[in-house]
Amino acid sequence: MLTYLSLHLNKWKKRPFLSFLLFCFPLLATLLLYPVFENTAEETAVPIAIVDEDNSDYSETILERTRGAERLRFTEMEAGEAEDAVRKGTMEAAFILEDGLQEALNDGDVRDVVTWVRSDEALFDVYAKEAIGAEVMRLALNAKAANAVDADFDEAFAYSDSFWDPAPLFQMDFMERSPNNPDVEAPKLASWHVMAIQLFFLYGWVLAIFFLRELIADEKEGRLQRIRLIQQTTMRYFASHFVLFCLVGAGSFLLGLGALFYLADISQVLVQEWLVRSLIVFAITLLVTWCLFMGTGRKRWMVPVLVLLALASFLLTVTSTGITGIWPHSWLVGRGGLG
């Protein structure tokens, strides 16, 4: 094993930069392009205009907390500007924090403190309504609790508000499940994260396939015959190359996968789930690829055929064309027999 590894290292030393670039390409691409894709994903969030006519501590708190809402992009505007944006369709809806909001909430009145401006075509602004409504009710309940106790209002308000962090004291625990498998919690990776994983999988697979050309070159140049004469067997030779074949493909794939999970700040449970599935699918894919290559006699034409199979796996899975369940990429995303 170490002998064959040193031989390949000597080959790679002839073009160290190219070898390093090919192996680490998924990692480098993730580090360089992740901010671009992240910003693009944020731009696809539902655009919502928000107007602060109260200019109070409460309205400022609402503005600050809604900035971090998932799938929503709040933009602060003036009332007229916001209504024009909704009319033109550049904003899904607008929410106006009315003058007197803080005073009304301190009195326990939540009526007519926020005006909801929307077009007839609006579909997703209900999520913004829930986000803003939740913050309004949070402030109203804090104020009500502070008014109910015989203590300093600000101190009691802050004490009541502390029960909402890091998560509300009383809340519903919603469990998202897959329609195809209602007993299992559904993965929650963003769609572009899944696409990136599929691309890393394709790249690692193709890189491993191109490594098979080393076996063809060894046989063509007579190295395999010399090994057979000296060692009386080629078992160690092929076993070592199979290990290197797996290390090249899986190593490149895992570098990109690890960088993506690190930058995306994905939960540990989800990371473990995807890592286990990815390793199992990739191992099966490489084993089948090796068997096809060896079973057809290690012919030169088999390398482009295997590359075409890898491309077909990716393209047909992404486009949901044909019998997608037979392709490794479909197993990776849970549409095949391993999902």
mmCIF file of C-alpha atoms in Angstrom:
data_model
loop_
_atom_site.group_PDB
_atom_site.id
_atom_site.type_symbol
_atom_site.label_atom_id
_atom_site.label_comp_id
_atom_site.label_asym_id
_atom_site.label_seq_id
_atom_site.Cartn_x
_atom_site.Cartn_y
_atom_site.Cartn_z
ATOM 1 C CA MET A 1 0.000 0.000 0.000
ATOM 2 C CA LEU A 2 2.709 2.488 1.030
ATOM 3 C CA THR A 3 4.776 1.551 -2.007
ATOM 4 C CA TYR A 4 1.989 2.338 -4.433
ATOM 5 C CA LEU A 5 1.082 5.475 -2.532
ATOM 6 C CA SER A 6 4.662 6.732 -2.814
ATOM 7 C CA LEU A 7 4.644 5.996 -6.546
ATOM 8 C CA HIS A 8 1.533 8.092 -7.045
ATOM 9 C CA LEU A 9 2.876 10.854 -4.851
ATOM 10 C CA ASN A 10 5.924 11.006 -7.120
ATOM 11 C CA LYS A 11 3.617 11.339 -10.119
ATOM 12 C CA TRP A 12 1.632 14.104 -8.429
ATOM 13 C CA LYS A 13 4.833 15.951 -7.452
ATOM 14 C CA LYS A 14 5.483 16.582 -11.123
ATOM 15 C CA ARG A 15 2.409 18.838 -11.193
ATOM 16 C CA PRO A 16 1.804 19.697 -7.527
ATOM 17 C CA PHE A 17 -0.332 22.774 -8.059
ATOM 18 C CA LEU A 18 -2.660 21.066 -10.534
ATOM 19 C CA SER A 19 -2.964 17.980 -8.312
ATOM 20 C CA PHE A 20 -3.727 20.117 -5.268
ATOM 21 C CA LEU A 21 -6.252 22.217 -7.200
ATOM 22 C CA LEU A 22 -8.090 19.185 -8.572
ATOM 23 C CA PHE A 23 -8.317 17.473 -5.193
ATOM 24 C CA CYS A 24 -9.276 20.577 -3.191
ATOM 25 C CA PHE A 25 -11.502 22.197 -5.817
ATOM 26 C CA PRO A 26 -14.812 21.593 -3.919
ATOM 27 C CA LEU A 27 -13.275 23.063 -0.755
ATOM 28 C CA LEU A 28 -11.880 26.119 -2.541
ATOM 29 C CA ALA A 29 -15.109 26.652 -4.502
ATOM 30 C CA THR A 30 -17.155 26.548 -1.309
ATOM 31 C CA LEU A 31 -14.910 29.009 0.521
ATOM 32 C CA LEU A 32 -14.890 31.441 -2.414
ATOM 33 C CA LEU A 33 -18.482 31.181 -3.630
ATOM 34 C CA TYR A 34 -20.452 30.556 -0.442
ATOM 35 C CA PRO A 35 -20.949 34.287 0.326
ATOM 36 C CA VAL A 36 -22.299 34.806 -3.205
ATOM 37 C CA PHE A 37 -24.821 31.967 -2.967
ATOM 38 C CA GLU A 38 -25.782 32.978 0.579
ATOM 39 C CA ASN A 39 -26.541 36.527 -0.561
ATOM 40 C CA THR A 40 -28.489 35.191 -3.532
ATOM 41 C CA ALA A 41 -30.563 32.993 -1.216
ATOM 42 C CA GLU A 42 -31.272 35.974 1.025
ATOM 43 C CA GLU A 43 -32.408 38.003 -1.975
ATOM 44 C CA THR A 44 -35.017 35.339 -2.751
ATOM 45 C CA ALA A 45 -36.655 35.936 0.633
ATOM 46 C CA VAL A 46 -40.129 37.508 0.646
ATOM 47 C CA PRO A 47 -39.713 41.311 0.417
ATOM 48 C CA ILE A 48 -41.751 43.142 3.048
ATOM 49 C CA ALA A 49 -41.906 46.899 3.708
ATOM 50 C CA ILE A 50 -42.192 48.078 7.302
ATOM 51 C CA VAL A 51 -43.026 51.631 8.382
ATOM 52 C CA ASP A 52 -42.326 53.074 11.810
ATOM 53 C CA GLU A 53 -44.686 55.975 12.558
ATOM 54 C CA ASP A 54 -44.499 55.570 16.324
ATOM 55 C CA ASN A 55 -40.725 56.094 16.643
ATOM 56 C CA SER A 56 -40.783 54.607 20.125
ATOM 57 C CA ASP A 57 -38.732 52.047 22.020
ATOM 58 C CA TYR A 58 -41.366 49.422 21.272
ATOM 59 C CA SER A 59 -41.431 50.088 17.524
ATOM 60 C CA GLU A 60 -37.641 50.091 17.415
ATOM 61 C CA THR A 61 -37.643 46.740 19.210
ATOM 62 C CA ILE A 62 -40.058 45.319 16.639
ATOM 63 C CA LEU A 63 -37.882 46.580 13.779
ATOM 64 C CA GLU A 64 -34.756 45.095 15.315
ATOM 65 C CA ARG A 65 -36.263 41.680 15.992
ATOM 66 C CA THR A 66 -37.925 41.279 12.604
ATOM 67 C CA ARG A 67 -34.650 41.893 10.760
ATOM 68 C CA GLY A 68 -33.554 38.365 11.601
ATOM 69 C CA ALA A 69 -36.769 36.657 10.465
ATOM 70 C CA GLU A 70 -36.246 33.591 8.269
ATOM 71 C CA ARG A 71 -37.501 33.675 4.650
ATOM 72 C CA LEU A 72 -38.458 37.341 5.068
ATOM 73 C CA ARG A 73 -36.577 40.482 4.039
ATOM 74 C CA PHE A 74 -37.887 43.558 5.822
ATOM 75 C CA THR A 75 -37.116 46.990 4.361
ATOM 76 C CA GLU A 76 -37.806 50.186 6.322
ATOM 77 C CA MET A 77 -39.732 52.785 4.308
ATOM 78 C CA GLU A 78 -41.989 55.791 4.639
ATOM 79 C CA ALA A 79 -45.742 55.146 4.477
ATOM 80 C CA GLY A 80 -46.292 56.559 0.988
ATOM 81 C CA GLU A 81 -43.227 54.849 -0.406
ATOM 82 C CA ALA A 82 -44.308 51.524 1.094
ATOM 83 C CA GLU A 83 -47.811 51.704 -0.372
ATOM 84 C CA ASP A 84 -46.382 52.558 -3.814
ATOM 85 C CA ALA A 85 -44.002 49.588 -3.566
ATOM 86 C CA VAL A 86 -46.902 47.238 -2.772
ATOM 87 C CA ARG A 87 -48.923 48.702 -5.622
ATOM 88 C CA LYS A 88 -46.042 48.196 -8.087
ATOM 89 C CA GLY A 89 -45.331 44.687 -6.822
ATOM 90 C CA THR A 90 -41.754 45.306 -5.644
ATOM 91 C CA MET A 91 -42.915 44.548 -2.094
ATOM 92 C CA GLU A 92 -45.178 41.653 -1.167
ATOM 93 C CA ALA A 93 -46.846 43.715 1.540
ATOM 94 C CA ALA A 94 -46.289 46.580 3.951
ATOM 95 C CA PHE A 95 -46.827 46.830 7.699
ATOM 96 C CA ILE A 96 -47.257 50.236 9.315
ATOM 97 C CA LEU A 97 -46.496 50.550 13.021
ATOM 98 C CA GLU A 98 -49.062 53.230 13.859
ATOM 99 C CA ASP A 99 -48.426 56.298 15.956
ATOM 100 C CA GLY A 100 -49.356 55.558 19.568
ATOM 101 C CA LEU A 101 -48.334 51.873 19.395
ATOM 102 C CA GLN A 102 -46.295 51.953 22.602
ATOM 103 C CA GLU A 103 -48.971 53.769 24.576
ATOM 104 C CA ALA A 104 -51.671 51.381 23.369
ATOM 105 C CA LEU A 105 -49.619 48.288 24.237
ATOM 106 C CA ASN A 106 -48.860 49.636 27.703
ATOM 107 C CA ASP A 107 -52.615 49.982 28.183
ATOM 108 C CA GLY A 108 -53.114 46.389 27.054
ATOM 109 C CA ASP A 109 -54.786 47.358 23.752
ATOM 110 C CA VAL A 110 -53.496 45.524 20.658
ATOM 111 C CA ARG A 111 -56.189 46.765 18.277
ATOM 112 C CA ASP A 112 -55.341 49.139 15.431
ATOM 113 C CA VAL A 113 -51.664 49.372 16.341
ATOM 114 C CA VAL A 114 -50.409 47.813 13.065
ATOM 115 C CA THR A 115 -51.844 48.371 9.583
ATOM 116 C CA TRP A 116 -51.394 45.607 7.019
ATOM 117 C CA VAL A 117 -51.197 46.807 3.396
ATOM 118 C CA ARG A 118 -51.240 44.064 0.767
ATOM 119 C CA SER A 119 -52.116 43.447 -2.860
ATOM 120 C CA ASP A 120 -54.642 40.912 -4.100
ATOM 121 C CA GLU A 121 -51.788 38.850 -5.593
ATOM 122 C CA ALA A 122 -49.852 38.566 -2.292
ATOM 123 C CA LEU A 123 -49.246 34.965 -1.201
ATOM 124 C CA PHE A 124 -46.462 34.806 1.371
ATOM 125 C CA ASP A 125 -47.003 37.967 3.413
ATOM 126 C CA VAL A 126 -48.888 35.933 6.016
ATOM 127 C CA TYR A 127 -45.488 34.822 7.327
ATOM 128 C CA ALA A 128 -44.591 38.453 7.923
ATOM 129 C CA LYS A 129 -47.939 38.971 9.629
ATOM 130 C CA GLU A 130 -47.149 36.137 12.033
ATOM 131 C CA ALA A 131 -43.635 37.459 12.728
ATOM 132 C CA ILE A 132 -44.793 41.008 13.480
ATOM 133 C CA GLY A 133 -47.863 39.807 15.370
ATOM 134 C CA ALA A 134 -45.694 37.630 17.593
ATOM 135 C CA GLU A 135 -43.473 40.598 18.519
ATOM 136 C CA VAL A 136 -46.474 42.844 19.194
ATOM 137 C CA MET A 137 -48.043 40.246 21.486
ATOM 138 C CA ARG A 138 -44.729 39.721 23.246
ATOM 139 C CA LEU A 139 -44.491 43.431 24.071
ATOM 140 C CA ALA A 140 -48.168 43.607 25.058
ATOM 141 C CA LEU A 141 -47.868 40.627 27.438
ATOM 142 C CA ASN A 142 -44.694 42.059 28.973
ATOM 143 C CA ALA A 143 -46.450 45.376 29.556
ATOM 144 C CA LYS A 144 -49.508 43.650 31.006
ATOM 145 C CA ALA A 145 -47.316 41.653 33.385
ATOM 146 C CA ALA A 146 -45.458 44.812 34.420
ATOM 147 C CA ASN A 147 -48.742 46.629 35.108
ATOM 148 C CA ALA A 148 -50.030 43.721 37.177
ATOM 149 C CA VAL A 149 -47.259 43.814 39.765
ATOM 150 C CA ASP A 150 -46.501 46.417 42.376
ATOM 151 C CA ALA A 151 -42.962 47.214 41.232
ATOM 152 C CA ASP A 152 -40.955 49.460 38.947
ATOM 153 C CA PHE A 153 -42.507 49.172 35.454
ATOM 154 C CA ASP A 154 -39.226 48.927 33.523
ATOM 155 C CA GLU A 155 -37.792 46.365 35.921
ATOM 156 C CA ALA A 156 -40.924 44.222 35.795
ATOM 157 C CA PHE A 157 -41.107 44.572 32.003
ATOM 158 C CA ALA A 158 -37.497 43.412 31.604
ATOM 159 C CA TYR A 159 -38.080 40.495 33.979
ATOM 160 C CA SER A 160 -41.137 39.384 32.000
ATOM 161 C CA ASP A 161 -39.251 39.748 28.713
ATOM 162 C CA SER A 162 -36.454 37.512 29.989
ATOM 163 C CA PHE A 163 -38.790 34.501 29.862
ATOM 164 C CA TRP A 164 -38.833 34.776 26.048
ATOM 165 C CA ASP A 165 -35.084 34.206 25.654
ATOM 166 C CA PRO A 166 -33.440 32.101 24.405
ATOM 167 C CA ALA A 167 -36.864 30.601 23.602
ATOM 168 C CA PRO A 168 -40.359 31.407 24.831
ATOM 169 C CA LEU A 169 -41.296 29.737 28.118
ATOM 170 C CA PHE A 170 -44.573 28.474 26.649
ATOM 171 C CA GLN A 171 -44.585 27.505 23.000
ATOM 172 C CA MET A 172 -45.865 24.962 20.537
ATOM 173 C CA ASP A 173 -43.339 22.364 19.368
ATOM 174 C CA PHE A 174 -44.032 21.936 15.653
ATOM 175 C CA MET A 175 -42.551 18.885 13.965
ATOM 176 C CA GLU A 176 -41.987 19.059 10.225
ATOM 177 C CA ARG A 177 -42.498 15.738 8.510
ATOM 178 C CA SER A 178 -42.169 14.419 4.997
ATOM 179 C CA PRO A 179 -45.407 13.653 3.095
ATOM 180 C CA ASN A 180 -43.790 10.466 1.752
ATOM 181 C CA ASN A 181 -42.697 9.289 5.185
ATOM 182 C CA PRO A 182 -44.886 10.890 7.881
ATOM 183 C CA ASP A 183 -43.168 9.046 10.722
ATOM 184 C CA VAL A 184 -39.737 10.551 10.025
ATOM 185 C CA GLU A 185 -38.728 14.145 10.540
ATOM 186 C CA ALA A 186 -37.918 15.755 7.177
ATOM 187 C CA PRO A 187 -34.451 17.164 6.384
ATOM 188 C CA LYS A 188 -34.337 20.940 6.555
ATOM 189 C CA LEU A 189 -31.377 21.838 4.369
ATOM 190 C CA ALA A 190 -31.951 24.737 2.012
ATOM 191 C CA SER A 191 -32.522 23.674 -1.604
ATOM 192 C CA TRP A 192 -29.270 25.263 -2.766
ATOM 193 C CA HIS A 193 -27.369 23.393 -0.040
ATOM 194 C CA VAL A 194 -28.728 20.107 -1.432
ATOM 195 C CA MET A 195 -27.743 21.162 -4.962
ATOM 196 C CA ALA A 196 -24.205 21.959 -3.783
ATOM 197 C CA ILE A 197 -23.921 18.543 -2.106
ATOM 198 C CA GLN A 198 -25.022 16.839 -5.322
ATOM 199 C CA LEU A 199 -22.403 18.796 -7.293
ATOM 200 C CA PHE A 200 -19.674 17.837 -4.791
ATOM 201 C CA PHE A 201 -20.789 14.215 -5.097
ATOM 202 C CA LEU A 202 -20.573 14.406 -8.896
ATOM 203 C CA TYR A 203 -17.127 16.001 -8.787
ATOM 204 C CA GLY A 204 -15.693 13.466 -6.337
ATOM 205 C CA TRP A 205 -17.139 10.590 -8.371
ATOM 206 C CA VAL A 206 -15.707 11.892 -11.674
ATOM 207 C CA LEU A 207 -12.326 12.596 -10.051
ATOM 208 C CA ALA A 208 -12.193 8.995 -8.826
ATOM 209 C CA ILE A 209 -13.129 7.750 -12.307
ATOM 210 C CA PHE A 210 -10.255 9.676 -13.889
ATOM 211 C CA PHE A 211 -7.920 8.084 -11.360
ATOM 212 C CA LEU A 212 -8.722 4.735 -13.011
ATOM 213 C CA ARG A 213 -6.648 5.843 -15.978
ATOM 214 C CA GLU A 214 -3.588 5.099 -13.823
ATOM 215 C CA LEU A 215 -4.388 1.394 -14.024
ATOM 216 C CA ILE A 216 -4.750 1.629 -17.811
ATOM 217 C CA ALA A 217 -1.411 3.443 -18.053
ATOM 218 C CA ASP A 218 0.349 0.878 -15.849
ATOM 219 C CA GLU A 219 -0.882 -1.959 -18.043
ATOM 220 C CA LYS A 220 -0.071 -0.162 -21.292
ATOM 221 C CA GLU A 221 3.471 0.731 -20.188
ATOM 222 C CA GLY A 222 4.232 -2.770 -18.871
ATOM 223 C CA ARG A 223 4.403 -1.954 -15.161
ATOM 224 C CA LEU A 224 1.573 -4.343 -14.324
ATOM 225 C CA GLN A 225 3.328 -7.213 -16.162
ATOM 226 C CA ARG A 226 6.546 -6.571 -14.238
ATOM 227 C CA ILE A 227 4.644 -6.567 -10.921
ATOM 228 C CA ARG A 228 3.029 -9.868 -11.910
ATOM 229 C CA LEU A 229 6.394 -11.406 -12.709
ATOM 230 C CA ILE A 230 8.106 -10.176 -9.531
ATOM 231 C CA GLN A 231 5.338 -10.680 -6.983
ATOM 232 C CA GLN A 232 3.551 -13.603 -8.717
ATOM 233 C CA THR A 233 0.240 -11.859 -7.936
ATOM 234 C CA THR A 234 -1.502 -8.577 -8.635
ATOM 235 C CA MET A 235 -3.862 -8.769 -5.679
ATOM 236 C CA ARG A 236 -1.940 -6.254 -3.570
ATOM 237 C CA TYR A 237 -1.589 -3.966 -6.566
ATOM 238 C CA PHE A 238 -5.319 -3.823 -7.264
ATOM 239 C CA ALA A 239 -6.243 -3.685 -3.563
ATOM 240 C CA SER A 240 -3.939 -0.696 -3.047
ATOM 241 C CA HIS A 241 -5.297 1.069 -6.103
ATOM 242 C CA PHE A 242 -8.851 0.489 -4.932
ATOM 243 C CA VAL A 243 -8.025 2.151 -1.591
ATOM 244 C CA LEU A 244 -6.378 5.096 -3.370
ATOM 245 C CA PHE A 245 -9.324 5.269 -5.789
ATOM 246 C CA CYS A 246 -11.684 5.631 -2.806
ATOM 247 C CA LEU A 247 -9.450 8.122 -0.987
ATOM 248 C CA VAL A 248 -9.199 10.407 -4.016
ATOM 249 C CA GLY A 249 -12.947 10.523 -4.658
ATOM 250 C CA ALA A 250 -14.254 10.467 -1.090
ATOM 251 C CA GLY A 251 -11.582 12.852 0.195
ATOM 252 C CA SER A 252 -12.415 15.533 -2.352
ATOM 253 C CA PHE A 253 -16.152 15.093 -1.751
ATOM 254 C CA LEU A 254 -15.832 15.291 2.034
ATOM 255 C CA LEU A 255 -13.669 18.430 1.883
ATOM 256 C CA GLY A 256 -16.425 20.304 0.068
ATOM 257 C CA LEU A 257 -19.126 18.806 2.261
ATOM 258 C CA GLY A 258 -17.317 19.756 5.461
ATOM 259 C CA ALA A 259 -16.731 23.331 4.299
ATOM 260 C CA LEU A 260 -20.393 23.718 3.378
ATOM 261 C CA PHE A 261 -21.645 22.418 6.725
ATOM 262 C CA TYR A 262 -19.181 24.617 8.619
ATOM 263 C CA LEU A 263 -20.058 27.834 6.773
ATOM 264 C CA ALA A 264 -23.812 27.140 6.760
ATOM 265 C CA ASP A 265 -23.886 26.598 10.540
ATOM 266 C CA ILE A 266 -26.158 23.559 10.146
ATOM 267 C CA SER A 267 -27.389 21.710 13.229
ATOM 268 C CA GLN A 268 -25.289 18.793 14.459
ATOM 269 C CA VAL A 269 -28.154 16.309 14.053
ATOM 270 C CA LEU A 270 -28.653 17.258 10.414
ATOM 271 C CA VAL A 271 -24.913 17.190 9.721
ATOM 272 C CA GLN A 272 -24.633 13.658 11.118
ATOM 273 C CA GLU A 273 -27.629 12.498 9.109
ATOM 274 C CA TRP A 274 -26.231 13.819 5.828
ATOM 275 C CA LEU A 275 -22.685 12.636 6.534
ATOM 276 C CA VAL A 276 -23.798 9.077 7.232
ATOM 277 C CA ARG A 277 -26.033 8.956 4.175
ATOM 278 C CA SER A 278 -23.376 10.573 1.952
ATOM 279 C CA LEU A 279 -20.650 8.169 3.031
ATOM 280 C CA ILE A 280 -22.860 5.102 2.530
ATOM 281 C CA VAL A 281 -24.047 6.234 -0.910
ATOM 282 C CA PHE A 282 -20.566 7.287 -2.013
ATOM 283 C CA ALA A 283 -19.036 4.010 -0.856
ATOM 284 C CA ILE A 284 -21.646 1.983 -2.756
ATOM 285 C CA THR A 285 -21.189 4.177 -5.831
ATOM 286 C CA LEU A 286 -17.416 3.755 -5.848
ATOM 287 C CA LEU A 287 -17.697 -0.002 -5.319
ATOM 288 C CA VAL A 288 -20.115 -0.363 -8.255
ATOM 289 C CA THR A 289 -17.901 1.892 -10.399
ATOM 290 C CA TRP A 290 -14.830 -0.218 -9.593
ATOM 291 C CA CYS A 291 -16.659 -3.457 -10.345
ATOM 292 C CA LEU A 292 -17.892 -2.130 -13.709
ATOM 293 C CA PHE A 293 -14.404 -0.976 -14.641
ATOM 294 C CA MET A 294 -12.719 -4.222 -13.619
ATOM 295 C CA GLY A 295 -15.517 -6.396 -15.001
ATOM 296 C CA THR A 296 -15.206 -4.897 -18.477
ATOM 297 C CA GLY A 297 -11.484 -5.616 -18.590
ATOM 298 C CA ARG A 298 -10.169 -2.159 -17.670
ATOM 299 C CA LYS A 299 -10.733 -0.856 -21.201
ATOM 300 C CA ARG A 300 -9.875 2.754 -22.053
ATOM 301 C CA TRP A 301 -13.374 3.430 -23.402
ATOM 302 C CA MET A 302 -14.864 2.543 -20.018
ATOM 303 C CA VAL A 303 -13.604 5.786 -18.430
ATOM 304 C CA PRO A 304 -15.763 8.131 -20.602
ATOM 305 C CA VAL A 305 -18.693 5.722 -20.251
ATOM 306 C CA LEU A 306 -18.465 5.922 -16.452
ATOM 307 C CA VAL A 307 -18.206 9.732 -16.628
ATOM 308 C CA LEU A 308 -21.380 9.803 -18.735
ATOM 309 C CA LEU A 309 -23.116 7.592 -16.175
ATOM 310 C CA ALA A 310 -22.110 10.021 -13.409
ATOM 311 C CA LEU A 311 -23.423 12.996 -15.403
ATOM 312 C CA ALA A 312 -26.650 11.131 -16.152
ATOM 313 C CA SER A 313 -27.093 10.368 -12.447
ATOM 314 C CA PHE A 314 -26.798 14.048 -11.591
ATOM 315 C CA LEU A 315 -28.861 15.503 -14.447
ATOM 316 C CA LEU A 316 -31.702 12.977 -14.355
ATOM 317 C CA THR A 317 -32.013 13.283 -10.565
ATOM 318 C CA VAL A 318 -32.005 17.088 -10.607
ATOM 319 C CA THR A 319 -34.586 17.234 -13.412
ATOM 320 C CA SER A 320 -36.605 14.286 -12.007
ATOM 321 C CA THR A 321 -36.510 12.615 -15.426
ATOM 322 C CA GLY A 322 -37.106 8.921 -15.984
ATOM 323 C CA ILE A 323 -36.639 6.312 -13.261
ATOM 324 C CA THR A 324 -34.690 8.503 -10.854
ATOM 325 C CA GLY A 325 -34.554 5.887 -8.095
ATOM 326 C CA ILE A 326 -31.826 3.905 -9.856
ATOM 327 C CA TRP A 327 -29.228 6.700 -9.690
ATOM 328 C CA PRO A 328 -26.776 7.326 -6.834
ATOM 329 C CA HIS A 329 -27.694 11.017 -6.711
ATOM 330 C CA SER A 330 -31.284 10.070 -5.996
ATOM 331 C CA TRP A 331 -30.124 7.862 -3.108
ATOM 332 C CA LEU A 332 -28.093 10.794 -1.835
ATOM 333 C CA VAL A 333 -31.117 13.082 -1.570
ATOM 334 C CA GLY A 334 -33.405 10.341 -0.301
ATOM 335 C CA ARG A 335 -35.458 9.590 -3.411
ATOM 336 C CA GLY A 336 -34.091 6.134 -4.018
ATOM 337 C CA GLY A 337 -33.962 2.898 -2.122
ATOM 338 C CA LEU A 338 -31.543 4.269 0.495
ATOM 339 C CA GLY A 339 -33.691 7.264 1.361
#
